[in-house]
Tab-separated table of C-alpha atoms in Angstrom:
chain	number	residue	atom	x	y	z
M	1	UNK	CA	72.549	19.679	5.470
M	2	UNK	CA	69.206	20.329	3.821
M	3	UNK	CA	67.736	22.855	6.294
M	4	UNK	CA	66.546	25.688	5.384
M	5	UNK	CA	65.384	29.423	7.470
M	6	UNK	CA	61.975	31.594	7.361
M	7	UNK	CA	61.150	35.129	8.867
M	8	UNK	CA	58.628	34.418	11.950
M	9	UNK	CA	57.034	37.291	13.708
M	10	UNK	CA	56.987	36.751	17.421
M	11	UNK	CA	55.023	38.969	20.661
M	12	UNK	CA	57.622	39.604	23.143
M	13	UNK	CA	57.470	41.591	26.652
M	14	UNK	CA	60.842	43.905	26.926
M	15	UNK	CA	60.654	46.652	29.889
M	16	UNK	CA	60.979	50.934	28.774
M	17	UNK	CA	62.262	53.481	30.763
M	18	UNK	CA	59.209	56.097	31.588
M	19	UNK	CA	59.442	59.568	33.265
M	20	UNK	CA	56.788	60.158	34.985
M	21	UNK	CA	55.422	63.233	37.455
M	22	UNK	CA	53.708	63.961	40.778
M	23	UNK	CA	52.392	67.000	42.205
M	24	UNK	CA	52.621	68.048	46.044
M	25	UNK	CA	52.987	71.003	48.437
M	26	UNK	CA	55.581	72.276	49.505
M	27	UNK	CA	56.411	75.349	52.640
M	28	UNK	CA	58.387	77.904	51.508
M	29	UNK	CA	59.146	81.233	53.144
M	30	UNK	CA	57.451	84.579	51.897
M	31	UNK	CA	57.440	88.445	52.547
M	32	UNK	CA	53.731	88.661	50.994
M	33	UNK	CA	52.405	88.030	53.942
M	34	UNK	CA	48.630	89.143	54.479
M	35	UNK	CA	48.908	89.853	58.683
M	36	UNK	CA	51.125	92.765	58.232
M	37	UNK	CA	54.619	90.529	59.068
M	38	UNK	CA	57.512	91.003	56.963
M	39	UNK	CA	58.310	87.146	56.644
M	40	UNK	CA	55.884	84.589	57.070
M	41	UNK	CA	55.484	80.747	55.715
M	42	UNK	CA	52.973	79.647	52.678
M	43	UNK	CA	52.405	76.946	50.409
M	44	UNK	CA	53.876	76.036	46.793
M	45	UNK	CA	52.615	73.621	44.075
M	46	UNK	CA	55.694	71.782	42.935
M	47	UNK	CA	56.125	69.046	40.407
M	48	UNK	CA	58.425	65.964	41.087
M	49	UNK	CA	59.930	64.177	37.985
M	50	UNK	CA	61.245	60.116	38.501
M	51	UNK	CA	61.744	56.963	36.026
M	52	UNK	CA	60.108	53.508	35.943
M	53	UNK	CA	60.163	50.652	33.767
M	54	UNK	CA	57.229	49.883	32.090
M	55	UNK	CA	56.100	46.667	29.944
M	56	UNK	CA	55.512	46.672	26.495
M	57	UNK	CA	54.490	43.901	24.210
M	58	UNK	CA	57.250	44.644	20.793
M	59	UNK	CA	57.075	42.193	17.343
M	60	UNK	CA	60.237	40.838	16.343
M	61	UNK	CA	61.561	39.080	13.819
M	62	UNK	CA	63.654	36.108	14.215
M	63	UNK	CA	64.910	33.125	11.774
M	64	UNK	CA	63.802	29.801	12.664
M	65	UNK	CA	65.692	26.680	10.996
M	66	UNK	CA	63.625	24.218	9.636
M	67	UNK	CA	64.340	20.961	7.482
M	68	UNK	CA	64.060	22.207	4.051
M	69	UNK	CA	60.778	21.112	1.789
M	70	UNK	CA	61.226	16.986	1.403
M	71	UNK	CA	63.379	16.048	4.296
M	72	UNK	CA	62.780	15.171	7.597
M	73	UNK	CA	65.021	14.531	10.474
M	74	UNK	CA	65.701	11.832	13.501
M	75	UNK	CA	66.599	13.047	16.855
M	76	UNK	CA	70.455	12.628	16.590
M	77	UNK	CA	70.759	13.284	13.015
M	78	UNK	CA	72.881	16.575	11.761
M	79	UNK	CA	71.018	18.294	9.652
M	80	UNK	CA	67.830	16.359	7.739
M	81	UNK	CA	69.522	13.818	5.478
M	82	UNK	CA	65.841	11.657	5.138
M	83	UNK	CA	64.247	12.603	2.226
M	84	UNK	CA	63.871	12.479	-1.486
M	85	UNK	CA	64.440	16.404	-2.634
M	86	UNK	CA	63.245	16.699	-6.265
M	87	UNK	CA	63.846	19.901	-8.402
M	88	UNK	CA	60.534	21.527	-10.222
M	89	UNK	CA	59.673	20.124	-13.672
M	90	UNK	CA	62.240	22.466	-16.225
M	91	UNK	CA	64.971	22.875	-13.644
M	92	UNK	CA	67.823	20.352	-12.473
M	93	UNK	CA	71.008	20.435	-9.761
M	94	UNK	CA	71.804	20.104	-6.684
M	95	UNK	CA	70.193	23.167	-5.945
M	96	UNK	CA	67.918	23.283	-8.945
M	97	UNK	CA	69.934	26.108	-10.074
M	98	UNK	CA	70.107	24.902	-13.749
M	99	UNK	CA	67.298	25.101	-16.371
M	100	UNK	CA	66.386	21.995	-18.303
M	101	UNK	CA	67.423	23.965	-21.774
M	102	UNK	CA	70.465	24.046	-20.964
M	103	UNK	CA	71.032	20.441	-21.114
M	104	UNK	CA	72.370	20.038	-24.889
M	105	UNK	CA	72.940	16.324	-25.452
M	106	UNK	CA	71.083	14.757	-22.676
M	107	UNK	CA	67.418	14.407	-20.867
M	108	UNK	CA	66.788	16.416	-17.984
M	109	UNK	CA	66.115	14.632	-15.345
M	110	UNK	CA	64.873	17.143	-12.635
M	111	UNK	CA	63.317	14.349	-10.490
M	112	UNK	CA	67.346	13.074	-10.046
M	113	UNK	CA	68.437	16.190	-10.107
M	114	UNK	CA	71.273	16.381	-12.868
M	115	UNK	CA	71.113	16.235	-17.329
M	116	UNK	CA	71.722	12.449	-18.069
M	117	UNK	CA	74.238	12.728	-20.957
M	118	UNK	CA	73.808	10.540	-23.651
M	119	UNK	CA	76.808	8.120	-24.909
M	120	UNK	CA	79.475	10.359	-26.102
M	121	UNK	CA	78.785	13.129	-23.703
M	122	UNK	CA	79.673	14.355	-20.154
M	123	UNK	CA	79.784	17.491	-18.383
M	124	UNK	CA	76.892	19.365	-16.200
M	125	UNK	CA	75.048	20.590	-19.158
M	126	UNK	CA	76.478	17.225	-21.633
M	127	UNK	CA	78.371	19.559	-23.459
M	128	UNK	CA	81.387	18.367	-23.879
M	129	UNK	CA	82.884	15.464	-26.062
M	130	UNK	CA	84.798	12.412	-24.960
M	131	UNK	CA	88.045	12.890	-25.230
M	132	UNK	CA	90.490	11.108	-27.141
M	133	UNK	CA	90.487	7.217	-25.724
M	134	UNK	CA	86.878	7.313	-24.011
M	135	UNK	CA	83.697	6.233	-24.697
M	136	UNK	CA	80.145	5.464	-23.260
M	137	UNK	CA	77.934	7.379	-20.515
M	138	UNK	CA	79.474	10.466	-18.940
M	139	UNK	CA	83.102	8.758	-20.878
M	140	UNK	CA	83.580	6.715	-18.218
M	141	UNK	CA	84.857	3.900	-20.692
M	142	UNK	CA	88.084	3.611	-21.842
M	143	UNK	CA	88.824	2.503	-25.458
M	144	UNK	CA	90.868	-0.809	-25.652
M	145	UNK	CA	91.797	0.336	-29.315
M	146	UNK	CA	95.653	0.241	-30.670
M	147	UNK	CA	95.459	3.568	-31.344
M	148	UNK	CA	99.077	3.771	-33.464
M	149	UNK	CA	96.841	1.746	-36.028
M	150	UNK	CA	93.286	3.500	-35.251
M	151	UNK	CA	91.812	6.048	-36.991
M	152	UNK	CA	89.000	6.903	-34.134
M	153	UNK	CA	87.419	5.150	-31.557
M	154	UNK	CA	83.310	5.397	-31.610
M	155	UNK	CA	82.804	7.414	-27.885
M	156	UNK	CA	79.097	6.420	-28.079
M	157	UNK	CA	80.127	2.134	-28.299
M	158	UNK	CA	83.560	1.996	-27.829
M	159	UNK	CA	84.565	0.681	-31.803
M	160	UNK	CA	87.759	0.988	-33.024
M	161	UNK	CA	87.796	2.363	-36.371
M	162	UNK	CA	91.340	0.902	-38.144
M	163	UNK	CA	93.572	2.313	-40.063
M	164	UNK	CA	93.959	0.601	-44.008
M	165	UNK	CA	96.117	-2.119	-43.550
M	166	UNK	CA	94.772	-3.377	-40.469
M	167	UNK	CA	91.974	-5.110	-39.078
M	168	UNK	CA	90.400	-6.777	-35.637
M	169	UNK	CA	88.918	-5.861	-32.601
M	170	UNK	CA	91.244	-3.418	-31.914
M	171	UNK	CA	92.778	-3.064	-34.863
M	172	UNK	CA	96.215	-4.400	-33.693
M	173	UNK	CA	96.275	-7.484	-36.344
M	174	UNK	CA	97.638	-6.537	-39.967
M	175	UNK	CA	95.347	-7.460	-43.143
M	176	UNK	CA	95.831	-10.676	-43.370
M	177	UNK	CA	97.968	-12.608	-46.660
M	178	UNK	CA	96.551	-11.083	-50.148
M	179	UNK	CA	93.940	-8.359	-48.551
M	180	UNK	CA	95.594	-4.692	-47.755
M	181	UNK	CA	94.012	-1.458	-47.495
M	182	UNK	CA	91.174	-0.187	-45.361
M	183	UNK	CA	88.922	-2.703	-43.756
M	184	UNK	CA	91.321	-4.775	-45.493
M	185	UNK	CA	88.667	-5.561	-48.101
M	186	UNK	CA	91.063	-5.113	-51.373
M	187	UNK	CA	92.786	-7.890	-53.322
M	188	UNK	CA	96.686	-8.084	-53.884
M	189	UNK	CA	97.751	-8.526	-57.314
M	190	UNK	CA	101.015	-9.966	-57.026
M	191	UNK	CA	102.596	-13.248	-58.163
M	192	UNK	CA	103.006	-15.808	-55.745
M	193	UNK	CA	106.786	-15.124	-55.643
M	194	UNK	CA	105.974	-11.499	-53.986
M	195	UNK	CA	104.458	-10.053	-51.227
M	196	UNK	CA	101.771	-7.958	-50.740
M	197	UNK	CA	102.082	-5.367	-48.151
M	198	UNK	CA	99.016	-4.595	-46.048
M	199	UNK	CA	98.763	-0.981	-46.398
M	200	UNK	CA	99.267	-0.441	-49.894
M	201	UNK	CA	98.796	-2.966	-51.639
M	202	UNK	CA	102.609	-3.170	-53.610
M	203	UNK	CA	104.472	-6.003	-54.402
M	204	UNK	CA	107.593	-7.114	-53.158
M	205	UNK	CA	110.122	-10.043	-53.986
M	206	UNK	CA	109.434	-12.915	-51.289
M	207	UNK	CA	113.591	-13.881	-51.230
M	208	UNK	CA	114.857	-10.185	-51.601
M	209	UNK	CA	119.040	-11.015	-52.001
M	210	UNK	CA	119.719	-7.398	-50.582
M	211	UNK	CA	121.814	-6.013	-53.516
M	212	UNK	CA	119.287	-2.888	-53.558
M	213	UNK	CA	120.083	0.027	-51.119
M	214	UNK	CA	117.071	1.407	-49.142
M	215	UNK	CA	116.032	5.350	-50.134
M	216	UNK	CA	114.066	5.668	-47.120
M	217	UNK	CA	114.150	9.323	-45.619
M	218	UNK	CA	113.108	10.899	-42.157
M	219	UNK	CA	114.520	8.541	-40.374
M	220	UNK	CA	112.480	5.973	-41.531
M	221	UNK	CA	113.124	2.272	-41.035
M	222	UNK	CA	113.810	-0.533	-44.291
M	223	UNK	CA	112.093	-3.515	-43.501
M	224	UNK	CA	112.934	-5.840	-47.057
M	225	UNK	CA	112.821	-3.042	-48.909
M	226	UNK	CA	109.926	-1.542	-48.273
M	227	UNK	CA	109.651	2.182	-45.883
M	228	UNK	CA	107.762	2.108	-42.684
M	229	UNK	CA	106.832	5.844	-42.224
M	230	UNK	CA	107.035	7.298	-38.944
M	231	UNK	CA	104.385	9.404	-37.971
M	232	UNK	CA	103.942	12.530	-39.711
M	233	UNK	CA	105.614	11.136	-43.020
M	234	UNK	CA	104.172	9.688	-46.514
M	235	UNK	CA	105.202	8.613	-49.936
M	236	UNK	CA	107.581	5.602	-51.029
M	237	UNK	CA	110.879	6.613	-49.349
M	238	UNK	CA	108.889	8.597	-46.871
M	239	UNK	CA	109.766	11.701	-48.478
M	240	UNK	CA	106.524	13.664	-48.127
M	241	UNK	CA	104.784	15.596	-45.426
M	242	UNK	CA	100.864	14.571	-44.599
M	243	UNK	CA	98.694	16.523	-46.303
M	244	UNK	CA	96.998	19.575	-44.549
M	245	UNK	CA	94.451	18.223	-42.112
M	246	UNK	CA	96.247	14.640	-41.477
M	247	UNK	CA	98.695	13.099	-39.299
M	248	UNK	CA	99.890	10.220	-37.514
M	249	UNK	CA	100.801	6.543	-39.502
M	250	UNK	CA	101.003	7.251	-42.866
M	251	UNK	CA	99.126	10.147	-42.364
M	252	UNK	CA	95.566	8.213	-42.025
M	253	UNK	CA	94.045	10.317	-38.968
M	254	UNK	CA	92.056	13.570	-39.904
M	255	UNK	CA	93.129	16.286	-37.794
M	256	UNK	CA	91.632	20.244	-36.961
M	257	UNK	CA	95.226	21.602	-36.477
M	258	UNK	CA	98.543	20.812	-38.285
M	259	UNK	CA	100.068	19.238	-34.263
M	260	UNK	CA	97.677	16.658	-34.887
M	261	UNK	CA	95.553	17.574	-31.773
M	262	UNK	CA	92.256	17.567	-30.974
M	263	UNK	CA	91.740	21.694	-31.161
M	264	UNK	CA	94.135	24.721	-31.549
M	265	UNK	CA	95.602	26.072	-28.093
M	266	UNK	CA	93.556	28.227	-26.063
M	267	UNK	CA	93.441	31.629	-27.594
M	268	UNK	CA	94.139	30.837	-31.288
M	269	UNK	CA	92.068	29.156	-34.289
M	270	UNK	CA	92.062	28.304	-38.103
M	271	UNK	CA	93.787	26.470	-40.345
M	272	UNK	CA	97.107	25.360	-39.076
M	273	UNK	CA	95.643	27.376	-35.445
M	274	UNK	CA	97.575	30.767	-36.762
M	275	UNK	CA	94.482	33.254	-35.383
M	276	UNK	CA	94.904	34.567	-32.300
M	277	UNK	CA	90.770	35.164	-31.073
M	278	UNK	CA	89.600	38.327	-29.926
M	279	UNK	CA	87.251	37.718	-27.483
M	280	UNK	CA	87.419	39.638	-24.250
M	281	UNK	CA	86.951	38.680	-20.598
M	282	UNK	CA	88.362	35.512	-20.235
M	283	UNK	CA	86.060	34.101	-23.384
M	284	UNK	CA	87.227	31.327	-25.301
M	285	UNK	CA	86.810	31.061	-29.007
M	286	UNK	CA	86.064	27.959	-31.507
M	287	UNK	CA	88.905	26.558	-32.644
M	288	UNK	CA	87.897	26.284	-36.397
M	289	UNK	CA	85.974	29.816	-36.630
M	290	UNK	CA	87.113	32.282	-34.111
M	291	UNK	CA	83.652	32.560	-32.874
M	292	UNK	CA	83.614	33.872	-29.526
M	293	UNK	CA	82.005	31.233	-26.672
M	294	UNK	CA	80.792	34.174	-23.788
M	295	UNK	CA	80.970	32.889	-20.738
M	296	UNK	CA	77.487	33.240	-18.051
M	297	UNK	CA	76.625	36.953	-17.820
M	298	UNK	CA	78.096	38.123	-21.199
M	299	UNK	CA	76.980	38.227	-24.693
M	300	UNK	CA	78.297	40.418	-27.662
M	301	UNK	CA	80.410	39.604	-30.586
M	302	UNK	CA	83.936	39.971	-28.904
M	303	UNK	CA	81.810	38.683	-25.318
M	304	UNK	CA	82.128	42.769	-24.225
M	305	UNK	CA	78.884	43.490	-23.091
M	306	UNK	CA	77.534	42.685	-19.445
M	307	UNK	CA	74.159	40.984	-19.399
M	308	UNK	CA	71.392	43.830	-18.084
M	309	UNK	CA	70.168	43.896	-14.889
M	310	UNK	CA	67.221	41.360	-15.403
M	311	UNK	CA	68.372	38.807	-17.651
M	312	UNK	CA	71.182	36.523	-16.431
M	313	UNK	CA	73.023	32.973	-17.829
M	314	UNK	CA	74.767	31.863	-20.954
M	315	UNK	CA	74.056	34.945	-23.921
M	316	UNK	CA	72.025	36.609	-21.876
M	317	UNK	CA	69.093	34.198	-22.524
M	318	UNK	CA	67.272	33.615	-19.390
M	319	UNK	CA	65.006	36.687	-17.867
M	320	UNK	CA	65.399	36.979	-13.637
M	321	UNK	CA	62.981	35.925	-11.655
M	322	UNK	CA	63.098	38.460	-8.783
M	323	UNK	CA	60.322	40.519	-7.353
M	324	UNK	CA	60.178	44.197	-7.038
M	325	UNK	CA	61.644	44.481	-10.127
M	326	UNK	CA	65.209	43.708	-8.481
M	327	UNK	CA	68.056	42.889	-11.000
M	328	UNK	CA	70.081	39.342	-10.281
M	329	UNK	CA	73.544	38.600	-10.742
M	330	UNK	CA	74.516	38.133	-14.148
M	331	UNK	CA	75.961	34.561	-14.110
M	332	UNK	CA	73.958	32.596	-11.505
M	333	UNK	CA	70.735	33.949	-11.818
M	334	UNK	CA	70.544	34.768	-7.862
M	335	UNK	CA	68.772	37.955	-7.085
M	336	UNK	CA	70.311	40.995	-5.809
M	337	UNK	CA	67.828	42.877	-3.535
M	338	UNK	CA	67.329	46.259	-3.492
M	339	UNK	CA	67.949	48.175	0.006
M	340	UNK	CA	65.357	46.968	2.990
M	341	UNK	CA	64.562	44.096	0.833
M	342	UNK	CA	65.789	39.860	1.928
M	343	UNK	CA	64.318	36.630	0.247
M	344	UNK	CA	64.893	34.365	-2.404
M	345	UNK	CA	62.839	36.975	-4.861
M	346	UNK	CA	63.067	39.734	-2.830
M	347	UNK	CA	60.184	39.765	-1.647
M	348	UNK	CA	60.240	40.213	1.903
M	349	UNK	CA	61.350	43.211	4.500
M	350	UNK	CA	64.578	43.297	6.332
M	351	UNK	CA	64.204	41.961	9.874
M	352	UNK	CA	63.496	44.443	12.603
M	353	UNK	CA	66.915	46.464	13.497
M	354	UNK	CA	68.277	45.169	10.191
M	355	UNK	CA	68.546	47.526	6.910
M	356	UNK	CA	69.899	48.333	3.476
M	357	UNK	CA	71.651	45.999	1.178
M	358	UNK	CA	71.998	42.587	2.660
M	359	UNK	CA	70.386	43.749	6.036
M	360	UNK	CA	72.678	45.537	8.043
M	361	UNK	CA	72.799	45.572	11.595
M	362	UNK	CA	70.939	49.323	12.670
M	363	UNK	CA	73.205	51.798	14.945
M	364	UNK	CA	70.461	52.435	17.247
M	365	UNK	CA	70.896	52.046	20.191
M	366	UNK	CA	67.889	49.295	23.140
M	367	UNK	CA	64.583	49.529	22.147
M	368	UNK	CA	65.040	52.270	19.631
M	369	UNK	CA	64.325	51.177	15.192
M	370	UNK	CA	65.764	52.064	12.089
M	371	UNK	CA	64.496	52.983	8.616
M	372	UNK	CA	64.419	50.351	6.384
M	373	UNK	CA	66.136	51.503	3.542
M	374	UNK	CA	68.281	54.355	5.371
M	375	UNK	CA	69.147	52.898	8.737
M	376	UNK	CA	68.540	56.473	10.071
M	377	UNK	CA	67.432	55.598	14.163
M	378	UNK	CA	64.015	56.670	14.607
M	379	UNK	CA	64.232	57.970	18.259
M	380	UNK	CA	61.343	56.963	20.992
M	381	UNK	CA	59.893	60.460	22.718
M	382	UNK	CA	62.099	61.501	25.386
M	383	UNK	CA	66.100	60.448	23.499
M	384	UNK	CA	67.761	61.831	21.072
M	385	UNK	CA	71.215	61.676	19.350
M	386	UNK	CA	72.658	59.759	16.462
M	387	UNK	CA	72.080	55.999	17.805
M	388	UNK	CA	69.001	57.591	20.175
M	389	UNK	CA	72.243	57.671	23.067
M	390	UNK	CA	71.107	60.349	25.063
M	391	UNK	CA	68.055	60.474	27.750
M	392	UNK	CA	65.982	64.144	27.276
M	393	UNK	CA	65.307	65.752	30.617
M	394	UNK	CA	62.174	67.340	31.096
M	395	UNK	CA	63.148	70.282	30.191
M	396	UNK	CA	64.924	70.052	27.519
M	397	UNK	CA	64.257	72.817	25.125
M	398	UNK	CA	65.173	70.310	22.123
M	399	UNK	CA	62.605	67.785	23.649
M	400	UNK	CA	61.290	66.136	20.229
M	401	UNK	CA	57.649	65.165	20.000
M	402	UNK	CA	56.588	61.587	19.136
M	403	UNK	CA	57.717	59.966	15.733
M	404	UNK	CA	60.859	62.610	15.310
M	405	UNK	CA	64.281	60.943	14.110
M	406	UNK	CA	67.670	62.156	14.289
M	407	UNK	CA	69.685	61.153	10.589
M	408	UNK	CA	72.887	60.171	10.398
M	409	UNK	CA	75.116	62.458	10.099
């Protein structure tokens, strides 16, 4: 929690093997003898070959834990939850991996951390629209609106927009007696032997004496004469369809699609959603234009093309901020170092006996180090072999001389 590791050089002491050599005398037996004998005794210079360990002082590299920039920690605490982490100004999230600019209907807020969505928003970025139902901050609010007799509910205050014929709060109470129509702010023209109905506005007989058959259709039901639509339907009997781009109650919500929902299926767009999209790798498309939405690391007109290796994020837009000209991954931004080369930006060396991509553990074998790029061993004086395995003896014709290495095979 919060802690964060750093290269440190240390000094340590570690022990070599050294051969080393003496000199001394030695009798041997000789006929080059200088009395006149055939065998007599002399002396021999001979040299004498053994192994010690000696000291040497070696840098190393370790990683040393820390609590990352802003926290602090108490003895028995796990980690170093104390502190007040804050992102630098432009950047926001948990790990200040997101860029202010990305925050479409909100304020950045990279002291907290996250995009504060305005009302009618939520998401990471505040992208994304309340859904059907919610309102307020982040659409944590749900809408108290009688939604068989409400056209929309506002998702920034929570106001139920009614359908004609009704009125209130939330919409649930019919116009009230001589008033019909939206907002209920029309006058009924009908005798005071009639009824005006709240929707639209027609009259009907206040004693109806039921001689007259209903011509209501779809399933519809009669009350006194007069057809109350089920959703979907229109017209006097209920005879009609709702028009392209309504449904619901007398056909008095606005819809994208002919289902009456709030977008076309995944994968399909238009009027009455009957185009598939074309958009490649997993990209979605806007339901009214077919326009392809890329997802991080793509851009392109069908979302086909891969961001290049130094610009990452959504179309492409946002150049890598890696060192040594190293390329980053193509959706988070996070850079991928070239071989020998560790850090945030790249810009430090592998740790001793590490190498490569991602710092790979070297082959080689004790005291012995590795390129940092190739991981070929680069054999002290006196070994040799793939890992440095095998002690040279003195003699060894294939003896190498200081700073050889043996490659990999």
């Amino acid at each position: 929690l919060n802690v964060c590791g750093h290269n440190e050089e240390r000094t340590i002491t570690t022990y070599v093997p050294c051969l080393k050599s003496f000199d001394h005398l030695v009798r041997i037996w000789t006929r080059n003898c200088t009395d006149g004998r055939k065998l007599c005794q002399t002396y021999k210079h001979k040299t004498e070959y053994y192994q010690t360990n000696e000291p040497v002082l070696k840098k190393i590299q370790i990683i040393v834990y820390t609590c990352c920039e802003g926290y602090t920690r108490n003895i028995n605490d796990i980690g170093c939850p104390i502190g007040s982490f804050q992102c630098q100004p432009g950047r926001f999230g948990s790990k200040c991996e997101y860029y202010c600019h990305q925050c479409e209907y909100g304020i950045c807020n990279w002291r907290m951390q996250r995009c504060e969505c305005r009302a009618g928003y939520k998401g990471t970025f505040c992208n994304e629209t309340c859904q059907r139902g919610e309102y307020g901050v982040q659409c944590m609010r749900r809408c108290y609106c009688k939604f068989d007799t409400t056209e929309s509910c506002s998702v920034e205050n929570g106001t139920c927009e009614c359908s004609p014929g009704y009125e209130g709060p939330d919409c649930g109470r019919p116009c009230s007696y001589k008033t019909f129509g939206k907002n209920c702010r029309y006058s009924c023209s009908c005798t005071s032997n009639q009824i005006c109905h709240h929707i639209t506005g027609s009259c009907h007989d206040k004693r109806p004496t039921c001689q007259t058959e209903c011509q209501c259709e779809n399933g519809t039901r009669c009350t006194h004469g007069i057809c109350d639509c089920t959703p979907g339907w229109h017209g006097k009997n209920c005879e009609l369809r709702c028009p392209q781009g309504t449904y619901g109650k007398r056909c008095t919500h606005s819809c994208n699609c002919l289902n009456g929902g709030d977008s076309c299926e995944r994968g399909w767009y238009g009027q009455g959603c009957g185009n598939r999209c074309d958009c490649l790798n997993g990209a979605t498309c806007d339901h009214r234009n077919g326009q392809c939405i890329c997802g991080m690391g793509r851009t392109g007109r069908k979302c086909e093309h891969e961001c290049d290796n130094f610009t990452w994020g959504s179309m492409c837009s946002n150049r890598c901020n890696c060192g040594l000209d190293s390329p980053c991954e193509h959706d988070t931004g996070k850079c991928r170092c070239k071989a020998g080369k560790t850090g945030v930006k790249c810009e430090e060396d592998c740790p001793i006996n590490t190498y490569g991509v991602g710092c790979q553990p070297c082959r080689c074998q004790s005291f012995h180090i590795c390129d940092l790029v190739t991981g070929d061993c680069k054999c002290k004086e006196g070994w040799k072999g793939e890992s440095c395995q095998f002690q040279m003896s003195a003699d060894d014709p294939g003896k190498p001389e200081r700073g050889d290495s043996f490659k990999k095979e």
